mmCIF file with all atom_site columns, C-alpha atoms and ligand atoms in Angstrom:
data_model
loop_
_atom_site.group_PDB
_atom_site.id
_atom_site.type_symbol
_atom_site.label_atom_id
_atom_site.label_alt_id
_atom_site.label_comp_id
_atom_site.label_asym_id
_atom_site.label_entity_id
_atom_site.label_seq_id
_atom_site.pdbx_PDB_ins_code
_atom_site.Cartn_x
_atom_site.Cartn_y
_atom_site.Cartn_z
_atom_site.occupancy
_atom_site.B_iso_or_equiv
_atom_site.pdbx_formal_charge
_atom_site.auth_seq_id
_atom_site.auth_comp_id
_atom_site.auth_asym_id
_atom_site.auth_atom_id
_atom_site.pdbx_PDB_model_num
ATOM   1   C  CA  . UNK A 1 1   ? 21.787 134.179 -0.968  1.00 96.00 ? 1   UNK A CA  1
ATOM   2   C  CA  . UNK A 1 2   ? 20.802 134.322 -4.622  1.00 97.00 ? 2   UNK A CA  1
ATOM   3   C  CA  . UNK A 1 3   ? 21.011 136.768 -7.499  1.00 98.00 ? 3   UNK A CA  1
ATOM   4   C  CA  . UNK A 1 4   ? 17.742 138.641 -7.984  1.00 97.00 ? 4   UNK A CA  1
ATOM   5   C  CA  . UNK A 1 5   ? 16.519 139.705 -11.397 1.00 97.00 ? 5   UNK A CA  1
ATOM   6   C  CA  . UNK A 1 6   ? 14.671 142.684 -12.848 1.00 97.00 ? 6   UNK A CA  1
ATOM   7   C  CA  . UNK A 1 7   ? 12.190 144.055 -11.726 1.00 97.00 ? 7   UNK A CA  1
ATOM   8   C  CA  . UNK A 1 8   ? 12.890 143.060 -8.095  1.00 97.00 ? 8   UNK A CA  1
ATOM   9   C  CA  . UNK A 1 9   ? 12.408 146.233 -5.970  1.00 97.00 ? 9   UNK A CA  1
ATOM   10  C  CA  . UNK A 1 10  ? 15.886 146.009 -4.370  1.00 98.00 ? 10  UNK A CA  1
ATOM   11  C  CA  . UNK A 1 11  ? 17.396 146.691 -7.807  1.00 98.00 ? 11  UNK A CA  1
ATOM   12  C  CA  . UNK A 1 12  ? 15.686 150.104 -7.677  1.00 97.00 ? 12  UNK A CA  1
ATOM   13  C  CA  . UNK A 1 13  ? 16.864 150.810 -4.125  1.00 97.00 ? 13  UNK A CA  1
ATOM   14  C  CA  . UNK A 1 14  ? 19.566 153.353 -3.274  1.00 98.00 ? 14  UNK A CA  1
ATOM   15  C  CA  . UNK A 1 15  ? 21.959 151.457 -1.009  1.00 97.00 ? 15  UNK A CA  1
ATOM   16  C  CA  . UNK A 1 16  ? 23.262 152.903 2.253   1.00 97.00 ? 16  UNK A CA  1
ATOM   17  C  CA  . UNK A 1 17  ? 26.948 153.405 3.165   1.00 98.00 ? 17  UNK A CA  1
ATOM   18  C  CA  . UNK A 1 18  ? 28.477 150.565 5.172   1.00 98.00 ? 18  UNK A CA  1
ATOM   19  C  CA  . UNK A 1 19  ? 29.941 151.631 8.512   1.00 96.00 ? 19  UNK A CA  1
ATOM   20  C  CA  . UNK A 1 20  ? 30.691 148.183 9.974   1.00 94.00 ? 20  UNK A CA  1
ATOM   21  C  CA  . UNK A 1 21  ? 33.077 145.615 8.503   1.00 96.00 ? 21  UNK A CA  1
ATOM   22  C  CA  . UNK A 1 22  ? 32.905 142.377 10.487  1.00 96.00 ? 22  UNK A CA  1
ATOM   23  C  CA  . UNK A 1 23  ? 33.079 138.617 10.010  1.00 97.00 ? 23  UNK A CA  1
ATOM   24  C  CA  . UNK A 1 24  ? 29.480 138.512 8.773   1.00 97.00 ? 24  UNK A CA  1
ATOM   25  C  CA  . UNK A 1 25  ? 30.206 141.112 6.075   1.00 98.00 ? 25  UNK A CA  1
ATOM   26  C  CA  . UNK A 1 26  ? 33.328 139.183 5.020   1.00 98.00 ? 26  UNK A CA  1
ATOM   27  C  CA  . UNK A 1 27  ? 31.230 136.030 4.703   1.00 98.00 ? 27  UNK A CA  1
ATOM   28  C  CA  . UNK A 1 28  ? 28.683 137.947 2.577   1.00 98.00 ? 28  UNK A CA  1
ATOM   29  C  CA  . UNK A 1 29  ? 31.460 139.179 0.297   1.00 98.00 ? 29  UNK A CA  1
ATOM   30  C  CA  . UNK A 1 30  ? 32.932 135.721 -0.226  1.00 98.00 ? 30  UNK A CA  1
ATOM   31  C  CA  . UNK A 1 31  ? 29.476 134.338 -1.010  1.00 98.00 ? 31  UNK A CA  1
ATOM   32  C  CA  . UNK A 1 32  ? 29.008 137.155 -3.531  1.00 98.00 ? 32  UNK A CA  1
ATOM   33  C  CA  . UNK A 1 33  ? 32.269 136.186 -5.278  1.00 98.00 ? 33  UNK A CA  1
ATOM   34  C  CA  . UNK A 1 34  ? 31.042 132.585 -5.340  1.00 97.00 ? 34  UNK A CA  1
ATOM   35  C  CA  . UNK A 1 35  ? 27.729 133.567 -6.987  1.00 98.00 ? 35  UNK A CA  1
ATOM   36  C  CA  . UNK A 1 36  ? 29.460 135.911 -9.432  1.00 98.00 ? 36  UNK A CA  1
ATOM   37  C  CA  . UNK A 1 37  ? 31.828 133.177 -10.649 1.00 98.00 ? 37  UNK A CA  1
ATOM   38  C  CA  . UNK A 1 38  ? 29.004 130.618 -10.880 1.00 97.00 ? 38  UNK A CA  1
ATOM   39  C  CA  . UNK A 1 39  ? 27.017 133.040 -13.029 1.00 97.00 ? 39  UNK A CA  1
ATOM   40  C  CA  . UNK A 1 40  ? 30.094 133.835 -15.169 1.00 96.00 ? 40  UNK A CA  1
ATOM   41  C  CA  . UNK A 1 41  ? 29.986 137.519 -14.256 1.00 97.00 ? 41  UNK A CA  1
ATOM   42  C  CA  . UNK A 1 42  ? 32.755 140.078 -13.753 1.00 97.00 ? 42  UNK A CA  1
ATOM   43  C  CA  . UNK A 1 43  ? 30.985 142.165 -11.100 1.00 98.00 ? 43  UNK A CA  1
ATOM   44  C  CA  . UNK A 1 44  ? 28.180 141.784 -8.574  1.00 98.00 ? 44  UNK A CA  1
ATOM   45  C  CA  . UNK A 1 45  ? 26.637 144.522 -6.443  1.00 98.00 ? 45  UNK A CA  1
ATOM   46  C  CA  . UNK A 1 46  ? 25.020 143.976 -3.050  1.00 98.00 ? 46  UNK A CA  1
ATOM   47  C  CA  . UNK A 1 47  ? 21.660 145.146 -4.451  1.00 98.00 ? 47  UNK A CA  1
ATOM   48  C  CA  . UNK A 1 48  ? 21.771 142.160 -6.797  1.00 98.00 ? 48  UNK A CA  1
ATOM   49  C  CA  . UNK A 1 49  ? 21.760 139.743 -3.863  1.00 98.00 ? 49  UNK A CA  1
ATOM   50  C  CA  . UNK A 1 50  ? 18.948 141.661 -2.157  1.00 98.00 ? 50  UNK A CA  1
ATOM   51  C  CA  . UNK A 1 51  ? 21.166 143.618 0.250   1.00 98.00 ? 51  UNK A CA  1
ATOM   52  C  CA  . UNK A 1 52  ? 20.907 147.430 0.677   1.00 98.00 ? 52  UNK A CA  1
ATOM   53  C  CA  . UNK A 1 53  ? 24.659 147.918 1.206   1.00 98.00 ? 53  UNK A CA  1
ATOM   54  C  CA  . UNK A 1 54  ? 26.984 150.169 -0.783  1.00 98.00 ? 54  UNK A CA  1
ATOM   55  C  CA  . UNK A 1 55  ? 29.476 147.534 -1.863  1.00 98.00 ? 55  UNK A CA  1
ATOM   56  C  CA  . UNK A 1 56  ? 30.267 145.389 -4.848  1.00 98.00 ? 56  UNK A CA  1
ATOM   57  C  CA  . UNK A 1 57  ? 32.728 142.686 -5.825  1.00 98.00 ? 57  UNK A CA  1
ATOM   58  C  CA  . UNK A 1 58  ? 34.535 142.451 -9.160  1.00 98.00 ? 58  UNK A CA  1
ATOM   59  C  CA  . UNK A 1 59  ? 37.109 140.451 -11.041 1.00 97.00 ? 59  UNK A CA  1
ATOM   60  C  CA  . UNK A 1 60  ? 37.628 141.636 -14.620 1.00 94.00 ? 60  UNK A CA  1
ATOM   61  C  CA  . UNK A 1 61  ? 38.764 138.125 -15.619 1.00 94.00 ? 61  UNK A CA  1
ATOM   62  C  CA  . UNK A 1 62  ? 35.549 136.570 -14.250 1.00 93.00 ? 62  UNK A CA  1
ATOM   63  C  CA  . UNK A 1 63  ? 37.520 133.533 -13.107 1.00 93.00 ? 63  UNK A CA  1
ATOM   64  C  CA  . UNK A 1 64  ? 38.700 132.653 -9.607  1.00 92.00 ? 64  UNK A CA  1
ATOM   65  C  CA  . UNK A 1 65  ? 41.988 131.296 -10.970 1.00 91.00 ? 65  UNK A CA  1
ATOM   66  C  CA  . UNK A 1 66  ? 42.757 134.428 -12.991 1.00 93.00 ? 66  UNK A CA  1
ATOM   67  C  CA  . UNK A 1 67  ? 42.686 138.205 -12.811 1.00 91.00 ? 67  UNK A CA  1
ATOM   68  C  CA  . UNK A 1 68  ? 42.353 140.077 -9.542  1.00 94.00 ? 68  UNK A CA  1
ATOM   69  C  CA  . UNK A 1 69  ? 39.563 140.203 -6.968  1.00 97.00 ? 69  UNK A CA  1
ATOM   70  C  CA  . UNK A 1 70  ? 38.311 143.634 -5.901  1.00 97.00 ? 70  UNK A CA  1
ATOM   71  C  CA  . UNK A 1 71  ? 35.886 144.574 -3.139  1.00 98.00 ? 71  UNK A CA  1
ATOM   72  C  CA  . UNK A 1 72  ? 34.695 148.181 -3.303  1.00 98.00 ? 72  UNK A CA  1
ATOM   73  C  CA  . UNK A 1 73  ? 32.920 149.426 -0.178  1.00 98.00 ? 73  UNK A CA  1
ATOM   74  C  CA  . UNK A 1 74  ? 31.252 152.877 -0.354  1.00 98.00 ? 74  UNK A CA  1
ATOM   75  C  CA  . UNK A 1 75  ? 32.738 153.661 -3.790  1.00 98.00 ? 75  UNK A CA  1
ATOM   76  C  CA  . UNK A 1 76  ? 32.799 157.254 -5.017  1.00 98.00 ? 76  UNK A CA  1
ATOM   77  C  CA  . UNK A 1 77  ? 33.572 157.868 -8.680  1.00 98.00 ? 77  UNK A CA  1
ATOM   78  C  CA  . UNK A 1 78  ? 35.103 161.129 -9.876  1.00 95.00 ? 78  UNK A CA  1
ATOM   79  C  CA  . UNK A 1 79  ? 37.023 162.630 -12.781 1.00 85.00 ? 79  UNK A CA  1
ATOM   80  C  CA  . UNK A 1 80  ? 35.214 160.759 -15.518 1.00 92.00 ? 80  UNK A CA  1
ATOM   81  C  CA  . UNK A 1 81  ? 36.949 161.512 -18.822 1.00 96.00 ? 81  UNK A CA  1
ATOM   82  C  CA  . UNK A 1 82  ? 36.352 160.423 -22.392 1.00 97.00 ? 82  UNK A CA  1
ATOM   83  C  CA  . UNK A 1 83  ? 33.407 158.439 -23.666 1.00 97.00 ? 83  UNK A CA  1
ATOM   84  C  CA  . UNK A 1 84  ? 33.034 154.997 -25.083 1.00 97.00 ? 84  UNK A CA  1
ATOM   85  C  CA  . UNK A 1 85  ? 30.028 152.959 -26.174 1.00 98.00 ? 85  UNK A CA  1
ATOM   86  C  CA  . UNK A 1 86  ? 30.160 149.192 -25.618 1.00 98.00 ? 86  UNK A CA  1
ATOM   87  C  CA  . UNK A 1 87  ? 27.697 146.355 -25.066 1.00 98.00 ? 87  UNK A CA  1
ATOM   88  C  CA  . UNK A 1 88  ? 26.917 145.496 -21.462 1.00 98.00 ? 88  UNK A CA  1
ATOM   89  C  CA  . UNK A 1 89  ? 25.073 142.658 -19.834 1.00 97.00 ? 89  UNK A CA  1
ATOM   90  C  CA  . UNK A 1 90  ? 23.917 142.144 -16.260 1.00 98.00 ? 90  UNK A CA  1
ATOM   91  C  CA  . UNK A 1 91  ? 23.444 139.124 -13.997 1.00 98.00 ? 91  UNK A CA  1
ATOM   92  C  CA  . UNK A 1 92  ? 20.088 140.666 -13.016 1.00 98.00 ? 92  UNK A CA  1
ATOM   93  C  CA  . UNK A 1 93  ? 18.959 140.608 -16.669 1.00 98.00 ? 93  UNK A CA  1
ATOM   94  C  CA  . UNK A 1 94  ? 20.572 137.365 -17.845 1.00 97.00 ? 94  UNK A CA  1
ATOM   95  C  CA  . UNK A 1 95  ? 20.865 137.015 -21.599 1.00 96.00 ? 95  UNK A CA  1
ATOM   96  C  CA  . UNK A 1 96  ? 20.049 140.677 -22.308 1.00 97.00 ? 96  UNK A CA  1
ATOM   97  C  CA  . UNK A 1 97  ? 22.758 142.886 -23.837 1.00 98.00 ? 97  UNK A CA  1
ATOM   98  C  CA  . UNK A 1 98  ? 22.836 146.444 -25.092 1.00 98.00 ? 98  UNK A CA  1
ATOM   99  C  CA  . UNK A 1 99  ? 25.149 149.383 -25.824 1.00 98.00 ? 99  UNK A CA  1
ATOM   100 C  CA  . UNK A 1 100 ? 25.893 151.851 -23.032 1.00 98.00 ? 100 UNK A CA  1
ATOM   101 C  CA  . UNK A 1 101 ? 27.915 155.061 -23.188 1.00 98.00 ? 101 UNK A CA  1
ATOM   102 C  CA  . UNK A 1 102 ? 30.321 155.344 -20.232 1.00 98.00 ? 102 UNK A CA  1
ATOM   103 C  CA  . UNK A 1 103 ? 33.343 157.401 -19.238 1.00 98.00 ? 103 UNK A CA  1
ATOM   104 C  CA  . UNK A 1 104 ? 36.497 155.808 -20.660 1.00 98.00 ? 104 UNK A CA  1
ATOM   105 C  CA  . UNK A 1 105 ? 38.574 156.705 -17.596 1.00 98.00 ? 105 UNK A CA  1
ATOM   106 C  CA  . UNK A 1 106 ? 37.535 157.306 -13.993 1.00 98.00 ? 106 UNK A CA  1
ATOM   107 C  CA  . UNK A 1 107 ? 38.983 157.805 -10.550 1.00 98.00 ? 107 UNK A CA  1
ATOM   108 C  CA  . UNK A 1 108 ? 37.427 155.779 -7.727  1.00 98.00 ? 108 UNK A CA  1
ATOM   109 C  CA  . UNK A 1 109 ? 37.796 156.052 -3.972  1.00 98.00 ? 109 UNK A CA  1
ATOM   110 C  CA  . UNK A 1 110 ? 36.475 153.271 -1.755  1.00 98.00 ? 110 UNK A CA  1
ATOM   111 C  CA  . UNK A 1 111 ? 37.348 150.955 1.122   1.00 98.00 ? 111 UNK A CA  1
ATOM   112 C  CA  . UNK A 1 112 ? 38.453 147.359 0.795   1.00 97.00 ? 112 UNK A CA  1
ATOM   113 C  CA  . UNK A 1 113 ? 37.138 144.485 2.902   1.00 97.00 ? 113 UNK A CA  1
ATOM   114 C  CA  . UNK A 1 114 ? 40.243 144.954 5.092   1.00 96.00 ? 114 UNK A CA  1
ATOM   115 C  CA  . UNK A 1 115 ? 38.996 148.493 5.848   1.00 95.00 ? 115 UNK A CA  1
ATOM   116 C  CA  . UNK A 1 116 ? 41.916 150.086 3.998   1.00 97.00 ? 116 UNK A CA  1
ATOM   117 C  CA  . UNK A 1 117 ? 41.313 153.006 1.643   1.00 98.00 ? 117 UNK A CA  1
ATOM   118 C  CA  . UNK A 1 118 ? 41.367 152.304 -2.084  1.00 97.00 ? 118 UNK A CA  1
ATOM   119 C  CA  . UNK A 1 119 ? 42.254 155.032 -4.573  1.00 98.00 ? 119 UNK A CA  1
ATOM   120 C  CA  . UNK A 1 120 ? 42.449 153.937 -8.199  1.00 98.00 ? 120 UNK A CA  1
ATOM   121 C  CA  . UNK A 1 121 ? 42.598 155.407 -11.680 1.00 98.00 ? 121 UNK A CA  1
ATOM   122 C  CA  . UNK A 1 122 ? 40.856 152.997 -14.026 1.00 97.00 ? 122 UNK A CA  1
ATOM   123 C  CA  . UNK A 1 123 ? 40.416 152.828 -17.790 1.00 96.00 ? 123 UNK A CA  1
ATOM   124 C  CA  . UNK A 1 124 ? 38.397 150.926 -20.352 1.00 96.00 ? 124 UNK A CA  1
ATOM   125 C  CA  . UNK A 1 125 ? 36.846 147.625 -19.227 1.00 97.00 ? 125 UNK A CA  1
ATOM   126 C  CA  . UNK A 1 126 ? 37.519 147.966 -15.496 1.00 97.00 ? 126 UNK A CA  1
ATOM   127 C  CA  . UNK A 1 127 ? 36.276 151.581 -15.565 1.00 98.00 ? 127 UNK A CA  1
ATOM   128 C  CA  . UNK A 1 128 ? 33.078 150.308 -17.212 1.00 98.00 ? 128 UNK A CA  1
ATOM   129 C  CA  . UNK A 1 129 ? 32.616 147.539 -14.624 1.00 98.00 ? 129 UNK A CA  1
ATOM   130 C  CA  . UNK A 1 130 ? 33.014 149.995 -11.741 1.00 98.00 ? 130 UNK A CA  1
ATOM   131 C  CA  . UNK A 1 131 ? 30.530 152.443 -13.321 1.00 98.00 ? 131 UNK A CA  1
ATOM   132 C  CA  . UNK A 1 132 ? 27.992 149.661 -13.979 1.00 98.00 ? 132 UNK A CA  1
ATOM   133 C  CA  . UNK A 1 133 ? 28.258 148.286 -10.428 1.00 98.00 ? 133 UNK A CA  1
ATOM   134 C  CA  . UNK A 1 134 ? 28.213 151.707 -8.747  1.00 98.00 ? 134 UNK A CA  1
ATOM   135 C  CA  . UNK A 1 135 ? 25.015 152.431 -10.695 1.00 98.00 ? 135 UNK A CA  1
ATOM   136 C  CA  . UNK A 1 136 ? 23.467 149.332 -9.079  1.00 98.00 ? 136 UNK A CA  1
ATOM   137 C  CA  . UNK A 1 137 ? 24.176 150.853 -5.647  1.00 98.00 ? 137 UNK A CA  1
ATOM   138 C  CA  . UNK A 1 138 ? 22.118 153.871 -6.732  1.00 98.00 ? 138 UNK A CA  1
ATOM   139 C  CA  . UNK A 1 139 ? 19.291 151.646 -7.949  1.00 98.00 ? 139 UNK A CA  1
ATOM   140 C  CA  . UNK A 1 140 ? 20.137 152.171 -11.628 1.00 98.00 ? 140 UNK A CA  1
ATOM   141 C  CA  . UNK A 1 141 ? 20.176 149.365 -14.221 1.00 98.00 ? 141 UNK A CA  1
ATOM   142 C  CA  . UNK A 1 142 ? 22.342 149.592 -17.369 1.00 98.00 ? 142 UNK A CA  1
ATOM   143 C  CA  . UNK A 1 143 ? 19.181 149.610 -19.481 1.00 98.00 ? 143 UNK A CA  1
ATOM   144 C  CA  . UNK A 1 144 ? 18.321 153.029 -18.003 1.00 97.00 ? 144 UNK A CA  1
ATOM   145 C  CA  . UNK A 1 145 ? 21.578 154.349 -19.516 1.00 97.00 ? 145 UNK A CA  1
ATOM   146 C  CA  . UNK A 1 146 ? 20.718 153.127 -23.003 1.00 98.00 ? 146 UNK A CA  1
ATOM   147 C  CA  . UNK A 1 147 ? 19.472 155.406 -25.749 1.00 97.00 ? 147 UNK A CA  1
ATOM   148 C  CA  . UNK A 1 148 ? 15.831 155.009 -26.722 1.00 97.00 ? 148 UNK A CA  1
ATOM   149 C  CA  . UNK A 1 149 ? 16.230 153.098 -29.991 1.00 96.00 ? 149 UNK A CA  1
ATOM   150 C  CA  . UNK A 1 150 ? 18.680 150.582 -28.472 1.00 97.00 ? 150 UNK A CA  1
ATOM   151 C  CA  . UNK A 1 151 ? 16.371 150.069 -25.518 1.00 97.00 ? 151 UNK A CA  1
ATOM   152 C  CA  . UNK A 1 152 ? 13.398 149.451 -27.783 1.00 97.00 ? 152 UNK A CA  1
ATOM   153 C  CA  . UNK A 1 153 ? 15.268 146.594 -29.452 1.00 96.00 ? 153 UNK A CA  1
ATOM   154 C  CA  . UNK A 1 154 ? 15.533 144.665 -26.163 1.00 97.00 ? 154 UNK A CA  1
ATOM   155 C  CA  . UNK A 1 155 ? 12.204 145.793 -24.649 1.00 97.00 ? 155 UNK A CA  1
ATOM   156 C  CA  . UNK A 1 156 ? 10.438 142.449 -25.377 1.00 97.00 ? 156 UNK A CA  1
ATOM   157 C  CA  . UNK A 1 157 ? 13.145 140.551 -23.462 1.00 97.00 ? 157 UNK A CA  1
ATOM   158 C  CA  . UNK A 1 158 ? 12.885 142.964 -20.527 1.00 98.00 ? 158 UNK A CA  1
ATOM   159 C  CA  . UNK A 1 159 ? 9.105  142.570 -20.528 1.00 98.00 ? 159 UNK A CA  1
ATOM   160 C  CA  . UNK A 1 160 ? 9.464  138.781 -20.299 1.00 98.00 ? 160 UNK A CA  1
ATOM   161 C  CA  . UNK A 1 161 ? 11.234 139.272 -16.957 1.00 98.00 ? 161 UNK A CA  1
ATOM   162 C  CA  . UNK A 1 162 ? 8.505  141.673 -15.813 1.00 98.00 ? 162 UNK A CA  1
ATOM   163 C  CA  . UNK A 1 163 ? 5.704  139.267 -16.751 1.00 98.00 ? 163 UNK A CA  1
ATOM   164 C  CA  . UNK A 1 164 ? 7.404  136.403 -14.921 1.00 97.00 ? 164 UNK A CA  1
ATOM   165 C  CA  . UNK A 1 165 ? 7.943  138.567 -11.839 1.00 97.00 ? 165 UNK A CA  1
ATOM   166 C  CA  . UNK A 1 166 ? 4.311  139.739 -11.751 1.00 96.00 ? 166 UNK A CA  1
ATOM   167 C  CA  . UNK A 1 167 ? 3.057  136.191 -12.098 1.00 97.00 ? 167 UNK A CA  1
ATOM   168 C  CA  . UNK A 1 168 ? 5.250  134.947 -9.226  1.00 95.00 ? 168 UNK A CA  1
ATOM   169 C  CA  . UNK A 1 169 ? 4.037  137.889 -7.144  1.00 95.00 ? 169 UNK A CA  1
ATOM   170 C  CA  . UNK A 1 170 ? 0.400  137.098 -7.943  1.00 95.00 ? 170 UNK A CA  1
ATOM   171 C  CA  . UNK A 1 171 ? 0.956  133.464 -6.949  1.00 96.00 ? 171 UNK A CA  1
ATOM   172 C  CA  . UNK A 1 172 ? 2.502  134.542 -3.637  1.00 93.00 ? 172 UNK A CA  1
ATOM   173 C  CA  . UNK A 1 173 ? 5.817  132.846 -4.523  1.00 93.00 ? 173 UNK A CA  1
ATOM   174 C  CA  . UNK A 1 174 ? 7.900  135.943 -3.763  1.00 93.00 ? 174 UNK A CA  1
ATOM   175 C  CA  . UNK A 1 175 ? 7.527  138.659 -1.081  1.00 93.00 ? 175 UNK A CA  1
ATOM   176 C  CA  . UNK A 1 176 ? 5.808  141.912 -1.999  1.00 94.00 ? 176 UNK A CA  1
ATOM   177 C  CA  . UNK A 1 177 ? 7.560  145.299 -1.992  1.00 94.00 ? 177 UNK A CA  1
ATOM   178 C  CA  . UNK A 1 178 ? 6.554  146.137 1.595   1.00 95.00 ? 178 UNK A CA  1
ATOM   179 C  CA  . UNK A 1 179 ? 8.098  142.896 2.912   1.00 96.00 ? 179 UNK A CA  1
ATOM   180 C  CA  . UNK A 1 180 ? 11.235 143.442 0.824   1.00 96.00 ? 180 UNK A CA  1
ATOM   181 C  CA  . UNK A 1 181 ? 11.705 146.936 2.258   1.00 96.00 ? 181 UNK A CA  1
ATOM   182 C  CA  . UNK A 1 182 ? 11.216 145.611 5.802   1.00 97.00 ? 182 UNK A CA  1
ATOM   183 C  CA  . UNK A 1 183 ? 14.028 143.079 5.152   1.00 96.00 ? 183 UNK A CA  1
ATOM   184 C  CA  . UNK A 1 184 ? 16.282 145.814 3.781   1.00 97.00 ? 184 UNK A CA  1
ATOM   185 C  CA  . UNK A 1 185 ? 15.721 147.938 6.905   1.00 97.00 ? 185 UNK A CA  1
ATOM   186 C  CA  . UNK A 1 186 ? 16.937 145.022 9.056   1.00 97.00 ? 186 UNK A CA  1
ATOM   187 C  CA  . UNK A 1 187 ? 20.159 144.771 7.018   1.00 97.00 ? 187 UNK A CA  1
ATOM   188 C  CA  . UNK A 1 188 ? 20.706 148.510 7.282   1.00 97.00 ? 188 UNK A CA  1
ATOM   189 C  CA  . UNK A 1 189 ? 20.332 148.331 11.059  1.00 97.00 ? 189 UNK A CA  1
ATOM   190 C  CA  . UNK A 1 190 ? 23.137 145.734 11.072  1.00 96.00 ? 190 UNK A CA  1
ATOM   191 C  CA  . UNK A 1 191 ? 25.699 147.382 8.825   1.00 97.00 ? 191 UNK A CA  1
ATOM   192 C  CA  . UNK A 1 192 ? 24.767 151.023 8.212   1.00 96.00 ? 192 UNK A CA  1
ATOM   193 C  CA  . UNK A 1 193 ? 23.731 152.464 11.574  1.00 92.00 ? 193 UNK A CA  1
HETATM 194 ZN ZN1 . LIG B 2 .   ? 24.476 144.589 -13.435 1.00 85.33 ? 201 LIG B ZN1 1
#
């Protein structure tokens, strides 16, 4: 398992609800926490490790020894209130940061890795993390939420990732979109059907 970067096609994929929580899924989740901490992130969505599953992991402290670990399976956000603009970054666009307007407070319903229902009212940073990660599950990157002039400022950095991706693709170092989608279908058969 590894973190994929823009413009990998799985980052544009709308993930499917998980209907099966088993030992394999638990192992996936703990590996995702591992990768998130290694990369110094606070959240990591399944799309970002090339899996088409509606789940993400988060720890607002970004440190195994601190904060609290959350697993959100099939999250649904509602009751977004207030607005706040703050800089965001993403493990799938390392080193790129830009301002994004998000709801200041949200309500989220989901399931934990123990299968128990989660119902939380979240504010500020944690609300932002949950909105950013839930966007990933819908195939949306934070850059797509940025206003035009902010996006233009980081466009050259985004293009560097695109050029690198295209060159790897041309050299046959990474699978093409058709192969990626075939892999995703296999994962869906395991956990979503
Ligand atoms: Zn992200």
